[in-house]
Coordinates of C-alpha atoms (C1' of nucleotides) in Angstrom, one line a residue:
Chain J
M1 CA 0.0 0.0 0.0
R2 CA 2.8 2.4 1.0
C3 CA 4.5 1.3 -2.2
N4 CA 1.5 2.3 -4.2
I5 CA 1.3 5.7 -2.6
A6 CA 5.0 6.3 -3.2
R7 CA 4.6 5.3 -6.9
K8 CA 1.5 7.5 -7.2
N9 CA 3.4 10.5 -5.9
E10 CA 6.3 9.9 -8.2
Q11 CA 3.9 9.6 -11.2
N12 CA 2.1 12.8 -10.2
S13 CA 5.4 14.6 -9.9
V14 CA 6.2 13.7 -13.5
I15 CA 3.0 15.4 -14.6
E16 CA 3.8 18.3 -12.3
K17 CA 7.2 18.7 -13.8
I18 CA 5.7 18.7 -17.2
V19 CA 3.1 21.2 -16.3
S20 CA 5.7 23.6 -14.9
L21 CA 8.1 23.0 -17.8
S22 CA 5.1 23.6 -20.2
K23 CA 4.5 27.0 -18.6
R24 CA 8.1 28.1 -18.1
R25 CA 9.0 27.2 -21.7
G26 CA 5.8 28.3 -23.4
F27 CA 4.1 25.0 -24.3
V28 CA 0.8 25.4 -22.4
F29 CA -0.7 28.1 -20.2
Q30 CA -3.9 28.0 -18.3
S31 CA -6.7 29.8 -20.0
S32 CA -7.5 33.3 -18.6
E33 CA -4.8 32.9 -16.0
I34 CA -4.7 36.5 -14.8
Y35 CA -8.4 36.2 -13.9
G36 CA -7.8 33.0 -11.9
G37 CA -8.0 30.6 -14.7
L38 CA -10.9 28.8 -16.4
N39 CA -11.6 25.3 -15.4
G40 CA -10.8 22.7 -18.1
C41 CA -9.4 25.2 -20.7
W42 CA -5.8 25.6 -21.8
D43 CA -3.9 27.9 -24.1
Y44 CA -1.0 26.7 -26.3
G45 CA 2.1 29.0 -26.1
P46 CA 4.8 29.6 -28.8
L47 CA 6.4 26.2 -28.5
G48 CA 3.1 24.4 -27.9
V49 CA 1.4 25.7 -31.0
E50 CA 4.3 24.6 -33.1
L51 CA 4.2 21.1 -31.6
L52 CA 0.4 20.9 -32.0
N53 CA 0.5 22.1 -35.5
N54 CA 3.2 19.6 -36.4
I55 CA 1.1 16.8 -34.9
K56 CA -1.9 17.9 -36.9
S57 CA 0.1 18.4 -40.0
E58 CA 1.6 14.8 -39.7
W59 CA -1.8 13.4 -39.2
W60 CA -3.2 15.4 -42.1
K61 CA -0.5 14.1 -44.4
A62 CA -0.8 10.5 -43.2
M63 CA -4.6 10.5 -43.6
T64 CA -5.3 12.6 -46.6
Y65 CA -2.3 12.4 -48.9
R66 CA -3.8 9.2 -50.2
D67 CA -6.2 8.6 -53.1
D68 CA -9.1 7.3 -51.0
V69 CA -9.4 10.1 -48.4
E70 CA -10.7 13.6 -48.9
G71 CA -10.4 16.5 -46.5
L72 CA -13.1 18.6 -45.0
D73 CA -13.6 21.5 -42.5
A74 CA -17.2 21.7 -41.3
A75 CA -18.7 24.5 -39.2
I76 CA -18.7 24.1 -35.4
L77 CA -22.3 25.3 -35.3
M78 CA -24.7 22.9 -36.9
H79 CA -28.5 22.6 -37.3
P80 CA -30.0 21.5 -34.0
K81 CA -31.6 18.5 -35.6
V82 CA -28.2 17.0 -36.2
W83 CA -27.9 16.3 -32.5
E84 CA -31.3 14.8 -32.3
A85 CA -30.4 12.5 -35.2
S86 CA -27.0 11.6 -33.7
G87 CA -28.5 10.7 -30.4
H88 CA -26.7 13.4 -28.4
V89 CA -29.8 15.2 -27.3
E90 CA -31.2 12.0 -25.9
N91 CA -28.1 10.2 -24.7
F92 CA -26.0 13.2 -23.5
T93 CA -28.7 14.3 -21.0
D94 CA -28.8 12.4 -17.7
P95 CA -30.8 13.9 -14.9
M96 CA -29.1 12.9 -11.7
I97 CA -29.9 13.1 -8.0
D98 CA -27.5 12.9 -5.0
C99 CA -28.2 11.7 -1.5
K100 CA -27.4 14.6 0.7
Q101 CA -26.6 12.2 3.6
C102 CA -24.3 9.6 2.0
K103 CA -23.4 11.5 -1.2
A104 CA -24.4 8.5 -3.4
R105 CA -25.5 9.6 -6.9
F106 CA -28.2 8.0 -8.9
R107 CA -29.5 8.5 -12.4
L108 CA -33.1 9.4 -12.2
D109 CA -34.1 7.0 -15.0
T110 CA -32.5 4.1 -13.3
L111 CA -33.4 4.8 -9.7
A112 CA -36.3 2.4 -9.8
E113 CA -33.9 -0.5 -10.3
F114 CA -32.3 0.2 -6.9
L115 CA -35.6 0.1 -4.9
S116 CA -37.6 -2.9 -3.9
G117 CA -41.1 -3.3 -5.4
K118 CA -42.6 -2.9 -2.0
R119 CA -41.0 0.5 -1.4
K120 CA -41.9 1.7 -4.9
E121 CA -45.5 0.7 -4.4
K122 CA -45.7 2.3 -1.0
A123 CA -44.2 5.5 -2.2
I124 CA -46.6 5.8 -5.1
K125 CA -49.6 5.0 -2.9
Q126 CA -48.5 7.6 -0.4
L127 CA -48.1 10.1 -3.2
V128 CA -51.6 9.6 -4.5
Q129 CA -52.9 9.9 -0.9
N130 CA -51.0 13.1 -0.3
L131 CA -52.2 14.8 -3.5
E132 CA -55.8 13.7 -2.8
E133 CA -55.6 15.4 0.6
I134 CA -54.7 18.7 -0.8
N135 CA -56.8 18.2 -3.9
S136 CA -53.7 18.9 -6.1
D137 CA -54.1 19.8 -9.8
L138 CA -51.4 17.3 -10.4
L139 CA -53.7 14.5 -9.5
P140 CA -55.2 13.7 -13.0
E141 CA -51.7 13.4 -14.5
L142 CA -50.6 11.1 -11.7
K143 CA -53.7 8.9 -11.8
E144 CA -53.3 8.5 -15.6
I145 CA -49.8 7.0 -15.0
V146 CA -50.9 4.9 -12.1
S147 CA -53.8 3.3 -13.9
A148 CA -51.8 2.8 -17.1
D149 CA -50.9 -0.7 -18.2
L150 CA -47.3 -0.5 -17.2
E151 CA -44.7 -2.4 -15.2
L152 CA -44.1 -1.0 -11.7
N153 CA -40.6 0.2 -12.7
D154 CA -41.9 2.0 -15.7
K155 CA -44.7 3.7 -13.7
F156 CA -42.2 4.8 -11.1
T157 CA -39.8 6.1 -13.8
S158 CA -42.7 7.8 -15.6
I159 CA -43.7 9.8 -12.5
L160 CA -40.0 10.8 -12.1
E161 CA -40.1 12.2 -15.6
K162 CA -42.7 14.8 -14.6
D163 CA -41.0 17.7 -12.9
K164 CA -43.4 18.5 -10.2
L165 CA -44.5 14.9 -9.5
S166 CA -40.9 13.8 -9.4
E167 CA -40.1 16.2 -6.7
A168 CA -43.0 15.0 -4.6
L169 CA -42.2 11.4 -5.2
L170 CA -38.6 11.7 -4.3
S171 CA -39.4 13.2 -1.0
L172 CA -41.2 10.0 -0.1
V173 CA -38.4 7.7 -1.1
S174 CA -35.4 6.9 1.1
C175 CA -31.9 6.5 -0.3
P176 CA -31.2 3.0 -1.5
Q177 CA -27.7 3.2 -0.1
C178 CA -28.0 4.7 3.4
G179 CA -31.7 4.6 3.9
T180 CA -32.1 8.3 4.8
K181 CA -35.5 9.6 4.0
N182 CA -36.1 12.8 2.0
S183 CA -32.4 13.3 1.5
F184 CA -32.3 13.7 -2.3
T185 CA -31.2 16.8 -4.1
K186 CA -33.3 18.2 -6.8
P187 CA -32.7 16.4 -10.1
R188 CA -30.0 18.1 -12.1
S189 CA -29.5 17.7 -15.7
F190 CA -26.0 17.0 -17.0
N191 CA -26.2 17.6 -20.7
L192 CA -22.6 17.6 -21.9
M193 CA -23.4 19.8 -24.9
F194 CA -22.7 23.6 -24.7
K195 CA -25.8 25.5 -25.6
T196 CA -25.8 28.9 -27.2
F197 CA -28.3 30.9 -29.2
L198 CA -28.4 31.6 -32.9
G199 CA -29.2 35.2 -33.6
P200 CA -29.7 38.1 -31.1
V201 CA -32.7 36.7 -29.3
E202 CA -32.0 34.3 -26.4
K203 CA -35.1 32.2 -26.7
E204 CA -35.4 28.4 -26.5
G205 CA -36.3 28.0 -30.1
N206 CA -33.0 29.6 -31.1
A207 CA -30.9 27.3 -29.1
I208 CA -28.1 25.5 -30.8
Y209 CA -25.1 23.6 -29.6
L210 CA -21.4 23.7 -30.0
R211 CA -20.5 20.4 -31.6
P212 CA -19.5 17.7 -29.0
E213 CA -17.8 15.8 -31.8
T214 CA -16.6 16.6 -35.3
A215 CA -17.9 13.4 -36.8
Q216 CA -21.4 14.7 -37.6
G217 CA -20.0 17.4 -39.9
I218 CA -18.5 14.6 -41.9
F219 CA -21.7 12.5 -42.0
V220 CA -23.9 15.3 -43.1
N221 CA -21.5 16.1 -45.9
F222 CA -21.0 12.5 -47.0
L223 CA -22.9 12.9 -50.4
N224 CA -21.5 16.4 -51.0
V225 CA -18.0 15.2 -50.8
Q226 CA -18.7 12.0 -52.6
N227 CA -20.3 13.9 -55.6
A228 CA -17.7 16.6 -55.7
S229 CA -14.7 14.3 -55.5
R230 CA -16.2 11.5 -57.6
Q231 CA -15.0 9.0 -55.0
K232 CA -16.2 5.4 -55.0
L233 CA -16.6 3.2 -52.0
P234 CA -14.5 2.6 -50.0
F235 CA -13.3 6.1 -49.3
G236 CA -12.9 8.4 -46.3
I237 CA -13.4 12.0 -45.2
A238 CA -10.9 13.5 -42.8
Q239 CA -11.3 16.5 -40.6
I240 CA -9.4 18.4 -37.8
G241 CA -11.4 20.7 -35.6
K242 CA -12.4 21.8 -32.2
A243 CA -15.2 20.1 -30.2
F244 CA -16.7 21.0 -26.9
R245 CA -18.1 19.0 -24.0
N246 CA -19.3 20.5 -20.7
E247 CA -17.6 17.8 -18.7
I248 CA -18.7 17.4 -15.1
N249 CA -15.1 17.0 -14.1
T250 CA -12.0 18.0 -15.9
K251 CA -8.8 16.2 -15.0
N252 CA -5.2 15.4 -15.6
F253 CA -3.9 18.5 -17.4
L254 CA -4.8 18.3 -21.0
F255 CA -6.4 14.8 -20.8
R256 CA -9.9 15.8 -20.0
T257 CA -10.7 19.3 -21.0
R258 CA -13.9 21.1 -22.0
E259 CA -12.6 22.5 -25.3
F260 CA -10.5 20.1 -27.3
E261 CA -9.4 19.3 -30.8
Q262 CA -10.2 16.1 -32.7
M263 CA -8.5 14.6 -35.7
E264 CA -11.2 12.4 -37.2
M265 CA -11.5 10.3 -40.3
Q266 CA -14.7 8.5 -41.3
Y267 CA -14.2 5.7 -43.8
F268 CA -17.3 4.7 -45.8
V269 CA -17.4 1.0 -46.8
K270 CA -19.7 -1.6 -48.2
P271 CA -21.5 -3.1 -45.2
S272 CA -20.0 -6.6 -45.7
D273 CA -16.4 -5.1 -45.8
D274 CA -16.7 -3.5 -42.3
K275 CA -14.5 -6.0 -40.5
K276 CA -11.8 -5.9 -43.0
Y277 CA -11.4 -2.1 -42.9
Y278 CA -11.9 -1.9 -39.2
D279 CA -8.9 -4.2 -38.7
Q280 CA -6.9 -2.4 -41.3
W281 CA -7.4 1.1 -39.7
K282 CA -6.7 -0.3 -36.3
E283 CA -3.3 -1.2 -37.5
I284 CA -2.6 1.9 -39.5
R285 CA -3.4 4.2 -36.7
M286 CA -1.3 2.3 -34.1
N287 CA 1.6 2.5 -36.5
W288 CA 1.2 6.2 -36.9
Y289 CA 2.1 6.8 -33.3
K290 CA 5.0 4.5 -33.4
S291 CA 6.3 6.1 -36.6
L292 CA 6.5 9.4 -34.8
G293 CA 8.6 7.9 -32.1
M294 CA 6.1 7.1 -29.4
T295 CA 7.4 4.3 -27.1
P296 CA 5.8 1.1 -28.4
E297 CA 5.7 -0.4 -24.9
K298 CA 3.5 2.5 -23.7
L299 CA 0.9 1.9 -26.4
R300 CA -1.8 -0.7 -26.4
Y301 CA -5.3 -1.5 -27.7
H302 CA -8.2 -1.7 -25.4
D303 CA -11.2 -3.4 -27.0
H304 CA -14.5 -2.3 -25.7
P305 CA -16.6 -5.2 -24.3
E306 CA -19.9 -5.7 -26.1
D307 CA -22.0 -4.5 -23.2
K308 CA -20.1 -1.3 -22.9
L309 CA -20.4 -0.2 -26.5
A310 CA -21.8 3.2 -27.4
H311 CA -25.3 3.4 -28.9
Y312 CA -23.9 3.7 -32.4
A313 CA -21.1 1.1 -32.4
K314 CA -20.9 -2.5 -33.4
E315 CA -17.2 -2.8 -32.5
A316 CA -14.8 -0.4 -30.8
T317 CA -11.3 -0.2 -29.6
D318 CA -9.2 2.5 -28.0
I319 CA -5.5 3.1 -28.7
E320 CA -4.2 3.8 -25.2
Y321 CA -1.0 5.5 -24.0
Q322 CA 0.5 4.8 -20.6
F323 CA 0.4 8.2 -19.0
P324 CA 2.0 8.8 -15.6
F325 CA -1.5 8.6 -14.1
G326 CA -2.3 5.4 -15.9
W327 CA -3.5 4.1 -19.3
G328 CA -5.6 6.6 -21.2
E329 CA -7.4 6.7 -24.5
I330 CA -5.7 8.8 -27.2
E331 CA -7.7 7.5 -30.2
G332 CA -10.8 5.5 -30.7
I333 CA -11.5 3.2 -33.7
H334 CA -15.2 2.4 -34.1
N335 CA -17.4 0.5 -36.4
R336 CA -20.3 2.9 -36.4
T337 CA -22.3 0.7 -38.9
D338 CA -24.9 2.6 -40.9
F339 CA -26.3 4.1 -37.7
D340 CA -25.4 7.7 -38.4
L341 CA -26.3 8.0 -42.1
R342 CA -29.5 6.0 -41.5
R343 CA -30.5 8.4 -38.7
H344 CA -29.7 11.5 -40.8
E345 CA -31.8 10.0 -43.6
E346 CA -34.6 9.5 -41.2
F347 CA -34.4 12.9 -39.6
S348 CA -33.7 15.0 -42.7
G349 CA -35.9 13.0 -45.1
K350 CA -33.0 13.1 -47.6
S351 CA -31.7 9.8 -49.0
Q352 CA -28.2 9.0 -47.8
K353 CA -27.9 6.0 -50.0
Y354 CA -24.9 5.3 -52.2
Y355 CA -25.4 3.7 -55.6
D356 CA -22.9 0.9 -56.1
E357 CA -22.2 0.6 -59.9
E358 CA -20.7 -2.8 -59.6
L359 CA -23.5 -4.4 -57.6
K360 CA -26.2 -2.3 -59.3
E361 CA -27.8 -1.6 -55.9
K362 CA -28.3 1.2 -53.5
Y363 CA -27.4 1.0 -49.8
I364 CA -26.3 3.1 -46.8
P365 CA -22.6 2.5 -46.3
Y366 CA -21.1 1.4 -43.0
I367 CA -18.6 3.7 -41.4
I368 CA -15.3 2.9 -39.8
E369 CA -14.2 5.8 -37.7
T370 CA -10.8 6.7 -36.5
S371 CA -11.1 9.5 -33.9
A372 CA -8.0 10.9 -32.4
G373 CA -7.7 13.6 -29.8
A374 CA -5.2 16.2 -30.9
S375 CA -4.8 17.6 -27.4
R376 CA -4.4 14.1 -26.0
A377 CA -1.9 13.2 -28.6
F378 CA -0.1 16.4 -27.8
M379 CA 0.1 15.4 -24.2
A380 CA 1.2 11.9 -25.0
F381 CA 4.0 13.0 -27.3
L382 CA 5.1 15.6 -24.7
V383 CA 5.1 13.1 -21.8
D384 CA 6.8 10.5 -24.0
A385 CA 9.5 12.9 -25.0
Y386 CA 10.3 14.0 -21.4
H387 CA 13.6 12.6 -20.2
E388 CA 15.8 13.4 -17.2
E389 CA 19.4 12.4 -17.6
E390 CA 22.6 12.9 -15.6
V391 CA 25.4 14.5 -17.5
K392 CA 28.7 15.0 -15.5
G393 CA 26.8 15.1 -12.3
E394 CA 24.2 17.6 -13.5
K395 CA 20.6 16.9 -14.3
R396 CA 19.8 17.4 -18.0
V397 CA 16.1 17.7 -19.0
V398 CA 15.6 16.9 -22.6
L399 CA 12.4 16.6 -24.7
K400 CA 13.3 13.9 -27.2
F401 CA 10.6 14.7 -29.8
H402 CA 10.7 13.1 -33.2
P403 CA 12.4 15.7 -35.5
K404 CA 9.1 16.0 -37.4
L405 CA 7.3 17.1 -34.3
A406 CA 10.0 19.3 -32.7
P407 CA 8.7 22.9 -32.4
I408 CA 12.1 24.3 -33.3
K409 CA 14.2 22.4 -35.8
A410 CA 17.6 24.0 -35.3
A411 CA 19.2 26.7 -33.1
I412 CA 22.1 28.8 -34.4
L413 CA 24.6 29.8 -31.8
P414 CA 27.9 31.7 -32.0
L415 CA 30.3 30.0 -29.6
V416 CA 31.4 33.4 -28.2
N417 CA 30.2 37.0 -28.9
K418 CA 33.4 38.2 -30.7
D419 CA 35.6 37.7 -33.7
G420 CA 32.7 38.1 -36.1
M421 CA 31.0 34.9 -35.0
P422 CA 27.6 36.4 -34.3
E423 CA 27.6 37.9 -37.8
I424 CA 28.3 34.6 -39.4
A425 CA 25.7 32.9 -37.2
K426 CA 23.1 35.6 -38.1
K427 CA 23.8 35.0 -41.8
I428 CA 23.2 31.3 -41.4
E429 CA 19.9 32.0 -39.5
T430 CA 18.8 34.2 -42.4
E431 CA 19.5 31.5 -44.9
L432 CA 17.7 28.8 -43.0
R433 CA 14.7 30.7 -41.8
P434 CA 12.6 30.5 -45.0
H435 CA 12.9 26.7 -44.9
L436 CA 12.8 25.8 -41.2
K437 CA 11.6 27.0 -37.8
V438 CA 15.0 28.1 -36.4
F439 CA 16.1 30.0 -33.4
Y440 CA 19.1 32.3 -32.9
D441 CA 20.7 32.6 -29.4
D442 CA 23.9 34.3 -28.3
K443 CA 23.0 34.9 -24.6
G444 CA 25.1 33.2 -21.9
A445 CA 27.6 30.3 -22.0
I446 CA 27.3 27.8 -24.8
G447 CA 26.5 24.9 -22.3
R448 CA 23.5 26.8 -21.0
R449 CA 22.3 27.5 -24.5
Y450 CA 22.5 23.8 -25.4
R451 CA 20.5 22.9 -22.3
R452 CA 17.9 25.5 -23.1
Q453 CA 17.4 23.9 -26.5
D454 CA 17.3 20.4 -25.0
E455 CA 14.4 21.5 -22.8
A456 CA 12.6 22.9 -25.9
G457 CA 13.3 19.6 -27.8
T458 CA 15.3 21.2 -30.5
P459 CA 17.0 18.4 -32.4
F460 CA 20.0 20.3 -33.8
C461 CA 22.3 23.1 -32.6
I462 CA 24.5 24.7 -35.1
T463 CA 27.6 26.4 -33.5
V464 CA 29.9 28.9 -35.1
D465 CA 33.4 28.7 -33.6
S466 CA 37.0 29.8 -34.4
Q467 CA 37.4 27.1 -36.9
T468 CA 34.5 28.5 -38.9
L469 CA 36.6 31.6 -39.5
D470 CA 39.3 29.4 -41.1
D471 CA 37.4 26.8 -43.1
N472 CA 33.8 27.9 -43.3
T473 CA 32.5 24.9 -41.3
V474 CA 30.2 24.7 -38.3
T475 CA 29.5 22.1 -35.7
V476 CA 26.1 20.4 -35.7
R477 CA 25.2 19.0 -32.3
E478 CA 22.5 16.3 -32.1
R479 CA 20.2 16.6 -29.2
D480 CA 19.9 13.1 -27.9
S481 CA 23.6 11.9 -28.2
M482 CA 25.1 15.4 -27.8
Q483 CA 27.5 14.4 -30.5
Q484 CA 28.8 16.9 -33.0
V485 CA 29.8 16.7 -36.6
R486 CA 31.4 19.4 -38.8
I487 CA 29.5 20.6 -41.8
K488 CA 30.3 23.1 -44.5
I489 CA 28.1 26.2 -44.2
P490 CA 26.5 25.8 -47.7
E491 CA 25.6 22.2 -46.9
I492 CA 23.7 22.8 -43.6
L493 CA 20.3 23.1 -45.1
D494 CA 20.5 19.8 -47.1
Y495 CA 22.0 18.1 -44.1
L496 CA 19.2 19.1 -41.9
I497 CA 16.4 18.4 -44.3
V498 CA 17.6 14.8 -44.6
K499 CA 17.9 14.4 -40.8
L500 CA 14.5 15.9 -40.2
K501 CA 12.7 13.3 -42.3
Chain K
rG1 C1' -21.6 17.8 -8.0
rC2 C1' -19.5 15.9 -3.1
rG3 C1' -15.1 15.1 0.2
rA4 C1' -9.8 16.0 1.4
rG5 C1' -5.4 18.9 0.5
rC6 C1' -3.1 23.0 -1.7
rG7 C1' -2.7 28.4 -3.9
rU8 C1' 3.4 33.6 -1.7
rA9 C1' 8.2 36.4 -8.0
rA10 C1' 8.3 33.2 -14.6
rC11 C1' 9.5 28.1 -11.9
rU12 C1' 10.4 25.3 -7.1
rC13 C1' 9.5 26.8 -2.3
rA14 C1' 10.7 29.4 3.0
rG15 C1' 8.0 32.9 5.9
rU16 C1' 8.0 31.5 13.9
rU17 C1' 2.6 33.2 18.9
rG18 C1' -0.9 38.2 13.5
rG19 C1' 3.5 43.7 13.0
rU20 C1' 2.3 45.2 5.1
rA21 C1' 7.7 39.6 2.2
rG22 C1' 12.6 36.2 1.4
rA23 C1' 15.8 32.1 -1.0
rG24 C1' 17.4 29.1 -5.1
rU25 C1' 16.7 28.6 -10.2
rG26 C1' 15.3 31.4 -14.3
rU27 C1' 15.1 36.3 -16.9
rC28 C1' 17.5 41.0 -18.4
rA29 C1' 22.1 44.4 -18.8
rG30 C1' 27.5 44.3 -18.6
rC31 C1' 32.2 41.8 -18.0
rU32 C1' 34.4 37.1 -18.8
rU33 C1' 34.1 32.7 -21.6
rC34 C1' 36.7 28.1 -27.8
rC35 C1' 31.8 23.4 -26.5
rC36 C1' 27.6 21.2 -22.6
rA37 C1' 23.0 24.7 -16.8
rA38 C1' 31.1 27.8 -15.0
rG39 C1' 32.5 32.7 -12.7
rC40 C1' 32.0 38.2 -11.4
rU41 C1' 28.9 42.8 -11.1
rG42 C1' 24.3 44.9 -11.4
rA43 C1' 18.9 45.0 -12.3
rA44 C1' 13.8 44.0 -13.0
rA45 C1' 10.1 41.1 -11.1
rG46 C1' 4.9 39.6 -5.9
rU47 C1' -2.5 43.9 -4.2
rC48 C1' 0.9 36.8 -0.8
rG49 C1' -5.4 33.5 -6.3
rC50 C1' -9.8 36.9 -5.8
rG51 C1' -13.7 39.2 -2.6
rG52 C1' -15.5 40.1 2.2
rG53 C1' -15.0 39.9 7.7
rU54 C1' -12.3 40.0 12.7
rU55 C1' -8.2 43.4 14.4
rC56 C1' -4.9 49.4 15.8
rG57 C1' -2.6 46.0 12.2
rA58 C1' -3.8 39.9 8.1
rA59 C1' 0.4 36.1 3.6
rU60 C1' -0.9 34.3 8.7
rC61 C1' -7.4 33.9 11.9
rC62 C1' -12.8 33.4 9.9
rC63 C1' -16.4 33.2 5.7
rG64 C1' -17.3 33.1 0.6
rU65 C1' -15.5 32.4 -4.3
rC66 C1' -12.2 30.9 -8.3
rG67 C1' -8.3 27.6 -9.7
rC68 C1' -5.1 23.1 -9.1
rU69 C1' -4.2 18.0 -7.3
rC70 C1' -6.2 13.4 -5.3
rG71 C1' -10.6 10.3 -4.1
rC72 C1' -15.9 9.4 -5.2
rU73 C1' -19.3 10.3 -9.2
rC74 C1' -19.3 11.1 -14.4
rC75 C1' -16.9 10.3 -19.2
rA76 C1' -22.8 8.4 -24.8

RNA sequence: GCGAGCGUAACUCAGUUGGUAGAGUGUCAGCUUCCCAAGCUGAAAGUCGCGGGUUCGAAUCCCGUCGCUCGCUCCA
């Protein structure tokens, strides 16, 4: 037990170190910090936005620089019906009650299952009696439910669905966990979608939502993209964009936030091909993380058991990364079947069928989804890159990013600030800058400048020294090995471009 | 949403029984420095998370609030 606590502290301290490094070096800041911060929102600083952009750009290249995937960027605001069709209005809302005494929480729609039949019957009977005594105008509504041909559980739940009756009934029921009577809070609704209003008038009919996932923007454009691009099944549509969820609890730095970015691809296939492409994309996506240097031992699949599947999914797996706080999902691969397109066909009245020339038949395609969190991938790459080493008795903190992801590709440093070295270094900087994100630094001792770049994850440091003045060569220091090679100044760019691949 | 802990400079933290703030690191300027956080001199930087209250006086005590961490709950 003590061992667990010690390990837990150690794990947390890694996250703490990364959070403070992130702030100090300009990867991530807390949103609205000077006003005390905003829960679950984070800002990306100068280095952070480079890293994030590099991750997104690598994903975009991997996913759309292929002949069977098209790109898309749909609006964050969508027609409210989209979220009815998608099931979010229904499934994202859970009225909950808490017991004030023992703090147990129950979903209003499943409370009936926790109570014995006797207690439910007694409570309902009591409720009828109470309302009769005061001759309440709620009585007809209640009697209608009571006399209906329903199971006891359904009757009970139906009463709970009526606001006023629900309150009265709850006051007669004791908590299933601790048995305290009349201890429930009022039901509170936890809809995870952010609501706002379209147009200047804040009335309910104008309510729309910030999208809780980017996928729906792809589904509703399925036929637009298919027609415009003349793609045939199987083909995919890829999109990177922000999504919003009003999470009850945010957690673990960037892991659970209220505003986050998704990198999603929906692959449309013939229904009988679903398994084949599901397996294929599972593998492709796992390999993507490995190809960008993520530690393979810290990656795994987590298949969802059948009874835990989302309402739309036939098969689902997560790609998980082993964070210091435990395994966490960084991408989901789902077989969404024809659920989404069928629902949109139903709700919009517009056919979503694809005409298959070969089979000479129309059908709604199945969808294999790869849904990655850009913010979570960012955090995983950051955590994975973080290393502490001992060099000559001193601690060295180095972010070992894959060169493709590194925010700064090379730093140009004059060894000392004299003998014309700064001028030569400046000239090298000017030549490299149009091609690469580079950084010039002449402040402080050379060792300090190297360590600063290590902490930013810069893979190469180009140093101008006295030999440069003689033979026009510079040293190029590699971040991880700290080894240096001499390169002629005109060859630096080609050298770096090869190394950065 | 509940419970516990925490919130002091950019970062990590001291700050005694209440008397209006310090260190290390970092940053900046200068000197020095031919290769891995070296040295010297100097400087900037904090409404002590925010708002109330108690007090002659609050970083310190009390209340509220916001934020962070952990646990519970939640995460279609």
